[in-house]
Short mmCIF file of C-alpha atoms in Angstrom, two decimals:
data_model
loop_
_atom_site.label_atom_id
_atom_site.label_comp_id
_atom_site.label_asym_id
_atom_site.label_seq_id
_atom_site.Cartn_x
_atom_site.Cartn_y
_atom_site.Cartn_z
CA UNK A 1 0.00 0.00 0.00
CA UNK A 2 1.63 3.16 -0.71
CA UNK A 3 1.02 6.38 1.27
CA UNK A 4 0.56 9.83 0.25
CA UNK A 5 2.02 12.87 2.29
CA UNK A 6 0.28 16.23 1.62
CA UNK A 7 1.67 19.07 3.14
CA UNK A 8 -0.90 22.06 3.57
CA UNK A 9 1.03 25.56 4.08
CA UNK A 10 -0.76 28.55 6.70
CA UNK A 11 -0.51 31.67 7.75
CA UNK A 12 -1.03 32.89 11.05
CA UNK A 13 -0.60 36.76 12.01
CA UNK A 14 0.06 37.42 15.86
CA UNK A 15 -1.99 40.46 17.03
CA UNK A 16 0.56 42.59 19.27
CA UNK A 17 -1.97 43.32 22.48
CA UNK A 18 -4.71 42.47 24.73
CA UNK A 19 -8.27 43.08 26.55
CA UNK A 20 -7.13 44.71 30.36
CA UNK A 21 -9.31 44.40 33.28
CA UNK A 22 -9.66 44.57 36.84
CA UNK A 23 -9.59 41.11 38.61
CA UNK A 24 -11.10 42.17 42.00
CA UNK A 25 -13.77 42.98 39.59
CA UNK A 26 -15.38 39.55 39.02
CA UNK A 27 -14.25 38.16 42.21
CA UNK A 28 -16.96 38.26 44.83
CA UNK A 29 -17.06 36.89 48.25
CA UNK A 30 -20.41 34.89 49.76
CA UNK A 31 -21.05 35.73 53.00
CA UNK A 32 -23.20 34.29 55.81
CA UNK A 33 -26.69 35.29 56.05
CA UNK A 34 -28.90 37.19 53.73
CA UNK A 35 -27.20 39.95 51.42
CA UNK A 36 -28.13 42.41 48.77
CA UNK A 37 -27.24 41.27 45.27
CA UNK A 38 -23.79 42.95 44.17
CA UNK A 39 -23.97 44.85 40.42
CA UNK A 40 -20.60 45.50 39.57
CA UNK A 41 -19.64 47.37 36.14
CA UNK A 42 -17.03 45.64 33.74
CA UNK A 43 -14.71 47.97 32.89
CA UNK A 44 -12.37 46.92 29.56
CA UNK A 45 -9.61 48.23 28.35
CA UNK A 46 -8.27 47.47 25.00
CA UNK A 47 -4.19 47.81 24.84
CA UNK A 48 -4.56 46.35 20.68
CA UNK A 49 -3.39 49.16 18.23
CA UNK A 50 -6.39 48.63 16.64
CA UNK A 51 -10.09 48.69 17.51
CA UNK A 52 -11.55 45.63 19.16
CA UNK A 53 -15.70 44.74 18.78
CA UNK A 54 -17.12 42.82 21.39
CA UNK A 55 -20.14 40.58 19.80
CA UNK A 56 -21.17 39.09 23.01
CA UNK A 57 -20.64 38.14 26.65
CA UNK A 58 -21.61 34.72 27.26
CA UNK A 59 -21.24 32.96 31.25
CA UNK A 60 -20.57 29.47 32.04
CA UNK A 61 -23.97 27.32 33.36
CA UNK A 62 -22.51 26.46 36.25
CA UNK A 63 -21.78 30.56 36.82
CA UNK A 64 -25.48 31.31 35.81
CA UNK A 65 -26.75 29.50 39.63
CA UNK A 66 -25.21 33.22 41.40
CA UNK A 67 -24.51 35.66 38.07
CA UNK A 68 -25.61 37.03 35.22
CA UNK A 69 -25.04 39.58 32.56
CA UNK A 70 -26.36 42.93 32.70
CA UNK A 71 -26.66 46.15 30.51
CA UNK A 72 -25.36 44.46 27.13
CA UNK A 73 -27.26 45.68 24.66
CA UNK A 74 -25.26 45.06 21.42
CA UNK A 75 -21.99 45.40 19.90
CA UNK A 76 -19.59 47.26 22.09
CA UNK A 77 -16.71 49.10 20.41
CA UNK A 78 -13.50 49.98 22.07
CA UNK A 79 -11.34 52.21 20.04
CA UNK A 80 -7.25 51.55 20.57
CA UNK A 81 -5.42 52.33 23.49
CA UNK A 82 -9.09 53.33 25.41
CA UNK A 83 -11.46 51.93 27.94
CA UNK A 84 -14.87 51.09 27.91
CA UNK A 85 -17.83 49.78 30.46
CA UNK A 86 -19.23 46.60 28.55
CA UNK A 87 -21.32 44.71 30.94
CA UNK A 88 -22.72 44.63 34.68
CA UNK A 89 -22.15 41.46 36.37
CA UNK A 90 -24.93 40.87 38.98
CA UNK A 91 -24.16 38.65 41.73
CA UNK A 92 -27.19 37.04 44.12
CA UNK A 93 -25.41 34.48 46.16
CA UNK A 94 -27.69 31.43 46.88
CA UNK A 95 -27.72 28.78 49.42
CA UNK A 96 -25.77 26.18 50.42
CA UNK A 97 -23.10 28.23 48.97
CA UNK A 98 -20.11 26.37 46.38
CA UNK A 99 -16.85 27.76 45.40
CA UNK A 100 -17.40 28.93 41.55
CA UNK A 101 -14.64 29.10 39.50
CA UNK A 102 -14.88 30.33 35.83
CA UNK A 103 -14.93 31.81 32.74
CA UNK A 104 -16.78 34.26 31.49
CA UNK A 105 -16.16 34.31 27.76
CA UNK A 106 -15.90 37.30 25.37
CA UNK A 107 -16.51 37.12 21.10
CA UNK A 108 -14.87 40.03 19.21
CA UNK A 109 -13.62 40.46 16.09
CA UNK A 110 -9.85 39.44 16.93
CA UNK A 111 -10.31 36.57 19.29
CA UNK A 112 -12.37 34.93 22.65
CA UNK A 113 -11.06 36.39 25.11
CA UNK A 114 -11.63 34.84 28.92
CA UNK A 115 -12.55 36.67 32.14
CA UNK A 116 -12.35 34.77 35.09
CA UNK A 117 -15.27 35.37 37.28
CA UNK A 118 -14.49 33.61 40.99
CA UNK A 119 -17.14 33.57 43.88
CA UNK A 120 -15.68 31.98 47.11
CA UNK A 121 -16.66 30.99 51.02
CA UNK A 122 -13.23 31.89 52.64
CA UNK A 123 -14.00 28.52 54.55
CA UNK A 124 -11.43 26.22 54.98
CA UNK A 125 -12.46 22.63 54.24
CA UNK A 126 -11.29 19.88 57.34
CA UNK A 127 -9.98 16.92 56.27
CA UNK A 128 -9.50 14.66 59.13
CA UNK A 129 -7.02 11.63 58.68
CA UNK A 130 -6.49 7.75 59.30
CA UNK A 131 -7.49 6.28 62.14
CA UNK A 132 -10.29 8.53 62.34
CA UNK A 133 -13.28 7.10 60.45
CA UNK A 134 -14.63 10.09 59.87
CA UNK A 135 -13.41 13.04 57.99
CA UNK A 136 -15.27 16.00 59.83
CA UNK A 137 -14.35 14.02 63.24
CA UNK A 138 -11.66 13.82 65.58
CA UNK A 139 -12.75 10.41 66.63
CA UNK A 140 -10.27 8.97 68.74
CA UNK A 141 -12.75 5.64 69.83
CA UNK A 142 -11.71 3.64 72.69
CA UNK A 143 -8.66 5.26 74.75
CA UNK A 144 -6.67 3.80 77.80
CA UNK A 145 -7.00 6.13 80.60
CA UNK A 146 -2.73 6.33 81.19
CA UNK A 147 -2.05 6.47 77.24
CA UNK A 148 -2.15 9.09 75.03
CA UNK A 149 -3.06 9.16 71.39
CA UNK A 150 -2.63 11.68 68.42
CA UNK A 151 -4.82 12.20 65.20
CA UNK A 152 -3.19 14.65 62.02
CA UNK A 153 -5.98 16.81 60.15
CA UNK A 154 -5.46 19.02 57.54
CA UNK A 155 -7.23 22.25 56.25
CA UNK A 156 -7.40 23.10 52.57
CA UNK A 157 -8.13 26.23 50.98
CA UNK A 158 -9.78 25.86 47.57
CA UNK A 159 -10.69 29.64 47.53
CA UNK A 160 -9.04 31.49 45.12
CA UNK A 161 -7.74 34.31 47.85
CA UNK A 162 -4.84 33.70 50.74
CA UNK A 163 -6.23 33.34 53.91
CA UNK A 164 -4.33 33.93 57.11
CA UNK A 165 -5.00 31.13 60.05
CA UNK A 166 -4.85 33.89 62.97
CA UNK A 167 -5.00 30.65 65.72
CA UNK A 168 -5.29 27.29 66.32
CA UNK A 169 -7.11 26.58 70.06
CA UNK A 170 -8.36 23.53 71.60
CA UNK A 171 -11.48 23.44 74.07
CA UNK A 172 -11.41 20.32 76.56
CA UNK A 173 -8.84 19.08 79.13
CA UNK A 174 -5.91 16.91 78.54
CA UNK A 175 -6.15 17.88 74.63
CA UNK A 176 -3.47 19.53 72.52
CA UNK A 177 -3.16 20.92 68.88
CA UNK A 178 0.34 21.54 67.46
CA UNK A 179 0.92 22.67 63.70
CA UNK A 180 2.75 20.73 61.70
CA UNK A 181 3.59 21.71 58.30
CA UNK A 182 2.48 23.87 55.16
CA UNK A 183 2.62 22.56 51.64
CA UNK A 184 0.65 22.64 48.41
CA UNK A 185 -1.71 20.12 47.31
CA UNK A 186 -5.03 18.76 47.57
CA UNK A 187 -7.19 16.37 49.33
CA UNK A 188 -5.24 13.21 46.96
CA UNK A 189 -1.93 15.06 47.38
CA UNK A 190 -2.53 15.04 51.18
CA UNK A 191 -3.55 11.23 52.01
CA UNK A 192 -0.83 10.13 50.11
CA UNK A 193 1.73 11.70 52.58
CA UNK A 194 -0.53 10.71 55.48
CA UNK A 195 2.49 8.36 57.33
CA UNK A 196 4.70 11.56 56.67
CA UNK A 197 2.61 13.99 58.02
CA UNK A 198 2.09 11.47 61.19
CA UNK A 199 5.90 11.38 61.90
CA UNK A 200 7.25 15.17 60.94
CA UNK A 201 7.68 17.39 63.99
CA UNK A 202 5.84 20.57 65.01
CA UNK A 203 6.12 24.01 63.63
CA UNK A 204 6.45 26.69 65.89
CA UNK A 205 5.13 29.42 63.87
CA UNK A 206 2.69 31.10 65.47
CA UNK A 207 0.29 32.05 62.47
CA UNK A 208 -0.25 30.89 58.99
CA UNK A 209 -0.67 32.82 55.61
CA UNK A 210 -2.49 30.07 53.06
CA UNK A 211 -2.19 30.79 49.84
CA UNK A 212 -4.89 29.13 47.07
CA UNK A 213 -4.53 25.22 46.42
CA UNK A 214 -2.35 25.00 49.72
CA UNK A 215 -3.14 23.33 53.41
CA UNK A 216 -1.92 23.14 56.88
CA UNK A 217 -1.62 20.20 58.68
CA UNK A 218 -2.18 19.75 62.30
CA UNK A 219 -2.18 17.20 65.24
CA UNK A 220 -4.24 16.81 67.73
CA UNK A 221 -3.00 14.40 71.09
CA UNK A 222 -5.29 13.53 73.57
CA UNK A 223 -3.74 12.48 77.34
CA UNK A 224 -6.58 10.52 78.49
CA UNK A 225 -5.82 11.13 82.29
CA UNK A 226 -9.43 11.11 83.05
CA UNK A 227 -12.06 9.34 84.45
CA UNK A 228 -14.00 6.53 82.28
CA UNK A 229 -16.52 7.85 79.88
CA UNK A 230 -17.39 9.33 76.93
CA UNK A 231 -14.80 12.50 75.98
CA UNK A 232 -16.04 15.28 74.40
CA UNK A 233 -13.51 18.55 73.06
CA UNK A 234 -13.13 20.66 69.81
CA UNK A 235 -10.40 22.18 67.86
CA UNK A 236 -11.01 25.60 66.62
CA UNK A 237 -9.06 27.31 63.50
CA UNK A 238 -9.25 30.65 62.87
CA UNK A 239 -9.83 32.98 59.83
CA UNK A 240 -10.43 36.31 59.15
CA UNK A 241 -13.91 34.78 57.46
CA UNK A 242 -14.90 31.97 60.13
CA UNK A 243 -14.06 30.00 63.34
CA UNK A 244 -13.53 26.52 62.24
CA UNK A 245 -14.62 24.13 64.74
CA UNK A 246 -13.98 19.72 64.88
CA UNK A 247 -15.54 17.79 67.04
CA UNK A 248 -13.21 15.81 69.07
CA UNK A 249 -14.51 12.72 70.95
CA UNK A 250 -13.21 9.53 72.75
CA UNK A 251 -14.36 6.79 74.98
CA UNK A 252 -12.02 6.67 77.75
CA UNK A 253 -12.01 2.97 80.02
CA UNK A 254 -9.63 1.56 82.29
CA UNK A 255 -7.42 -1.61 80.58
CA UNK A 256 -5.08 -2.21 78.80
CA UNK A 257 -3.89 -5.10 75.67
CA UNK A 258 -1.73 -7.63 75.89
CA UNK A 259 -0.27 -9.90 72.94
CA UNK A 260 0.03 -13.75 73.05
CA UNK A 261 2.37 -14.73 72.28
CA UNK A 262 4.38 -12.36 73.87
CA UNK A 263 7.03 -12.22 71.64
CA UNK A 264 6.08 -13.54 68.12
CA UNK A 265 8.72 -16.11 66.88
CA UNK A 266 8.83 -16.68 63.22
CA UNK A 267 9.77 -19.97 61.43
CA UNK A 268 13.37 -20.35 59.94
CA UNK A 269 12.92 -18.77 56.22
CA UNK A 270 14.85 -17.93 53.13
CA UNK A 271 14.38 -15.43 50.45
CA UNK A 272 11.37 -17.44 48.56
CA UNK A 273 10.09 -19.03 51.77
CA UNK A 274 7.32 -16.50 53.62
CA UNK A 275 6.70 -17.61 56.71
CA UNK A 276 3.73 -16.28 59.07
CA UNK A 277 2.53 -16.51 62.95
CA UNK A 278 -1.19 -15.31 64.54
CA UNK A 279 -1.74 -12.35 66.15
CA UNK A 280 -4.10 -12.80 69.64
CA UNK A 281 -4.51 -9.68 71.64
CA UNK A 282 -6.14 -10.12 74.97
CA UNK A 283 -8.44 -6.73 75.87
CA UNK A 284 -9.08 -6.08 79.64
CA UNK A 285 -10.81 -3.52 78.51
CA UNK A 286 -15.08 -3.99 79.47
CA UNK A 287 -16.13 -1.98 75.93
CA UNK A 288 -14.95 -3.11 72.04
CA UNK A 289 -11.89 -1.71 70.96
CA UNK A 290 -11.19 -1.28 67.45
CA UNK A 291 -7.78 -2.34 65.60
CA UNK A 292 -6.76 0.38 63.33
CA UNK A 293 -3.82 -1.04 61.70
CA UNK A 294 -0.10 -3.06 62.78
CA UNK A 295 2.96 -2.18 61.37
CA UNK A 296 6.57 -2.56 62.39
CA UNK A 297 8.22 0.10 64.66
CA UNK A 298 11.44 -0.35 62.19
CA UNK A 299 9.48 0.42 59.00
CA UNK A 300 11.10 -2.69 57.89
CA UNK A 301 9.34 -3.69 54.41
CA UNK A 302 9.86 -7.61 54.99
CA UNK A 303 7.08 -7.52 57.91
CA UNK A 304 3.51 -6.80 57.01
CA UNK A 305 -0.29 -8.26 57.95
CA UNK A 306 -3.06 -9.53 56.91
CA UNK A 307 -6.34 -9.03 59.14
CA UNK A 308 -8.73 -11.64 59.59
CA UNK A 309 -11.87 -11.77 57.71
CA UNK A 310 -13.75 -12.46 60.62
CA UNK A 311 -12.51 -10.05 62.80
CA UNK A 312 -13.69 -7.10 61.06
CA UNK A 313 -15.47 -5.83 64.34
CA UNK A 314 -12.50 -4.91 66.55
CA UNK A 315 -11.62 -6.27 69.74
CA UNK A 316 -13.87 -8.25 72.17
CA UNK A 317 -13.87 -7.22 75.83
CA UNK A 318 -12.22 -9.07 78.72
CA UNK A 319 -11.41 -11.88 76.06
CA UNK A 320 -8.53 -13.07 73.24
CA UNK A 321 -9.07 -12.44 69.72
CA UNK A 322 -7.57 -13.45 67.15
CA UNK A 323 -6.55 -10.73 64.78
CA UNK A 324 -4.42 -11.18 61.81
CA UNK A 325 -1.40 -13.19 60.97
CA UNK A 326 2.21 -11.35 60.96
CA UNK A 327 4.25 -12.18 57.99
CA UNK A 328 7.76 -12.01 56.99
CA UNK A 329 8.63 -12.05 53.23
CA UNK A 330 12.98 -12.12 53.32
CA UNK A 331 12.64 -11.59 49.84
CA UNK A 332 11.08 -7.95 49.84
CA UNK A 333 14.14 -6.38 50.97
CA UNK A 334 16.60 -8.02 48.17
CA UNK A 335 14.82 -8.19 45.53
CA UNK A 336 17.05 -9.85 42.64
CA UNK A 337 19.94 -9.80 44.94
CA UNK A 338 18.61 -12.54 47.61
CA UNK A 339 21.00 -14.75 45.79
CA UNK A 340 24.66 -13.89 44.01
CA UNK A 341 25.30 -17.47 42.59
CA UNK A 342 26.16 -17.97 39.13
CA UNK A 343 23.29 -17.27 37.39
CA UNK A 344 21.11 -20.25 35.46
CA UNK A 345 22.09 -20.31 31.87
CA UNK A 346 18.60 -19.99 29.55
CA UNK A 347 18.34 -22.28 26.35
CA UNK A 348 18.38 -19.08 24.09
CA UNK A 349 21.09 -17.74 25.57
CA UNK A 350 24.44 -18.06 23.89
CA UNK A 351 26.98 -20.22 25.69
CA UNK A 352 29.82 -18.49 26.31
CA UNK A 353 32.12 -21.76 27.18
CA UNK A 354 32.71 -24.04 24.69
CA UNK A 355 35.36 -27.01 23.89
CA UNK A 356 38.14 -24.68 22.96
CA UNK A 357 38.30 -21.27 25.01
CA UNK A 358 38.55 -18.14 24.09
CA UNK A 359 41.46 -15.57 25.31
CA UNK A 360 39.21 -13.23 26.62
CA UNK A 361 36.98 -15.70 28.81
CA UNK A 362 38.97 -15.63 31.93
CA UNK A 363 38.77 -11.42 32.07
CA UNK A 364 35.16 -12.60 32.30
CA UNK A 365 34.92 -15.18 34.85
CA UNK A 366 36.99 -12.69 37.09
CA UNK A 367 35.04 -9.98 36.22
CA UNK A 368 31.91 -11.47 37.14
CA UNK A 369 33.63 -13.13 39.85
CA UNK A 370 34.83 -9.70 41.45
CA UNK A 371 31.47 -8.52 41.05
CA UNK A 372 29.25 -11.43 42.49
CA UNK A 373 31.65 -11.22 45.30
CA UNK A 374 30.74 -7.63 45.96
CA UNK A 375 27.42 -8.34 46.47
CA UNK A 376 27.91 -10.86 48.64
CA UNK A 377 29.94 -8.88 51.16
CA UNK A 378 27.78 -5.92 51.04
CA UNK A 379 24.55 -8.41 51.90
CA UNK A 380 26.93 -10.21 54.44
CA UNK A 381 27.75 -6.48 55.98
CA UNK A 382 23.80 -5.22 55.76
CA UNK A 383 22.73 -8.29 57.70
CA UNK A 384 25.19 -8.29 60.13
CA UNK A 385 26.49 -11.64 59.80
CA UNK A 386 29.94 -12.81 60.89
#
């Protein structure tokens, strides 16, 4: 089959210039409670050395819920190098209030040309993290009264302003909030660095400036030196636009858990060979408790669990359970370098050895030699053998 290239030549001419206007314009903030709509004129200016007609103003649908277009009667022409009022944008905020966040779009003779037209909250949105089942809820569940236990939540600002965070106050004894960290990302961006932001130590700045698409992250610990019962607190943010309160609630008993066995002995195993024990906790405690997760205090990859289907509930009081079996994969840390013997020889490979030998095949046997070797002493080293 035989293929045909046509090449079609253009011309494109680049317009020196654009349309000018003021962003605080068409950016408009929805505040609590009932307000007066907000008709703001659209000044544009046009900086092309020619003149620019505007055909028509057109808003996105999901704009048209809180704006529309006002005093556009018709072609609107802006002479070169001069400014002109084009359209009113009225703004009735409606209730529950969304973030809106586009475009309103402009035909002329040269182009479309796109105003952004923003509406915003200035509320922060809470995103509370693992083990809290609940992401509006600092839900600590059942706490031993002489532990302590710590949650990380974040706060997100999707408005399209910076917002300060004046202060960051807790309400309820033996509870504690501590900043953590700034960075830029969303809700995705955030739970994937959940075990980071769990570990990293506290800020000590005082007060925040957020800019758009960035959060804070916080912790909150809870000392439960208290009597049994149900715990209730709240964490409370602060903006110049709201108070941002979380609920924060635990269930505080006497007891305590205990593992059986006591120390978990693993079978003998090899890189290939996973070998795996029970879990059993034993729970003095007289309410459920519910396992959250197990993981080793090394962060070493070769340990890891599975839960048990059937224990899905938690924890049963004053009584064993048996939770999930530990497992250790010697494999996971060494990957293709478990083993440094001479590696199997594959049918449609070329043999290198033959009857008669070549001059250049010992440089290769002591190269890979030398280099087997290396590996072996730097797994030997890592392991801490003798």
């Amino acid at each position: 089959m035989n293929l045909s290239k046509l090449e079609v030549p253009y011309h494109a001419e680049v317009l020196q210039g654009y349309l000018g206007f003021d962003h605080t314009a068409t950016l408009f903030h929805i505040r609590d409670g009932p307000v007066d709509p907000v008709n703001r004129p659209i000044f544009i200016t046009n900086a092309f050395n020619f003149a620019v007609r505007i055909h028509d103003v057109v808003l996105p649908d999901e704009a048209k819920t809180m704006f529309s277009v006002q005093k556009f009667s018709g072609p609107v022409l802006i002479p070169p190098r001069e400014s002109r009022i084009v359209f009113s944008l009225l703004f009735r905020p409606v209730r529950p209030s969304i973030h809106i966040d586009g475009n309103v779009l402009l035909i002329t003779n040269a182009s479309k040309f796109h105003l952004p037209v923003r509406a915003y909250t200035g509320y922060l949105e809470p995103l509370v993290l693992s083990p809290s089942l609940k992401e509006h809820l600092l839900d600590f569940g059942l706490c031993s009264s002489t532990d302590f236990s710590s949650i990380v939540f974040i706060v997100l600002n999707n408005n399209p302003i910076e917002l300060e965070i004046k202060s960051w106050l807790v309400t309820g004894d033996s509870l504690s909030v501590e900043l953590l960290r700034t960075d830029r990302g969303n809700r995705t961006a955030a739970l994937g660095r959940s075990r980071e932001l769990h570990n990293i130590s506290a800020s000590q700045h005082k007060t925040v400036i957020l800019s758009s698409g960035y959060y804070a992250a916080f912790r909150v610990t809870l000392e439960a030196h208290a009597v049994e019962g149900l715990y209730d607190g709240a964490v409370h943010i602060t903006t110049d636009y709201q108070i941002l309160t979380i609920p924060v609630m635990a269930v505080i008993a006497v007891g305590k858990l205990n593992s059986h066995p006591e120390h978990i002995i693993l079978p003998p195993s090899f890189p290939g060979k996973i070998v795996h024990q029970s879990l059993i906790i034993q729970s003095s405690f007289t309410q459920r408790a519910r396992l959250h997760h197990i993981r080793s205090l090394t962060e070493d990859v070769r340990f890891y669990y599975k839960k048990l289907r059937h224990n899905r509930d938690g924890l049963e009081p004053r009584r064993k359970s048996k939770v999930a079996n530990i497992y250790f994969d010697a494999g996971l840390q060494c990957g293709d370098r478990c083993y440094v013997g001479l590696p199997f020889v594959l049918k449609s490979e070329a043999r290198p050895h033959g009857l008669v030998l070549q001059e250049d095949v010992w440089d290769a046997d002591v190269d890979l030699h030398q280099k087997l070797l290396g590996r072996w002493r730097e797994l030997k080293d890592r392991s801490g053998h003798q």
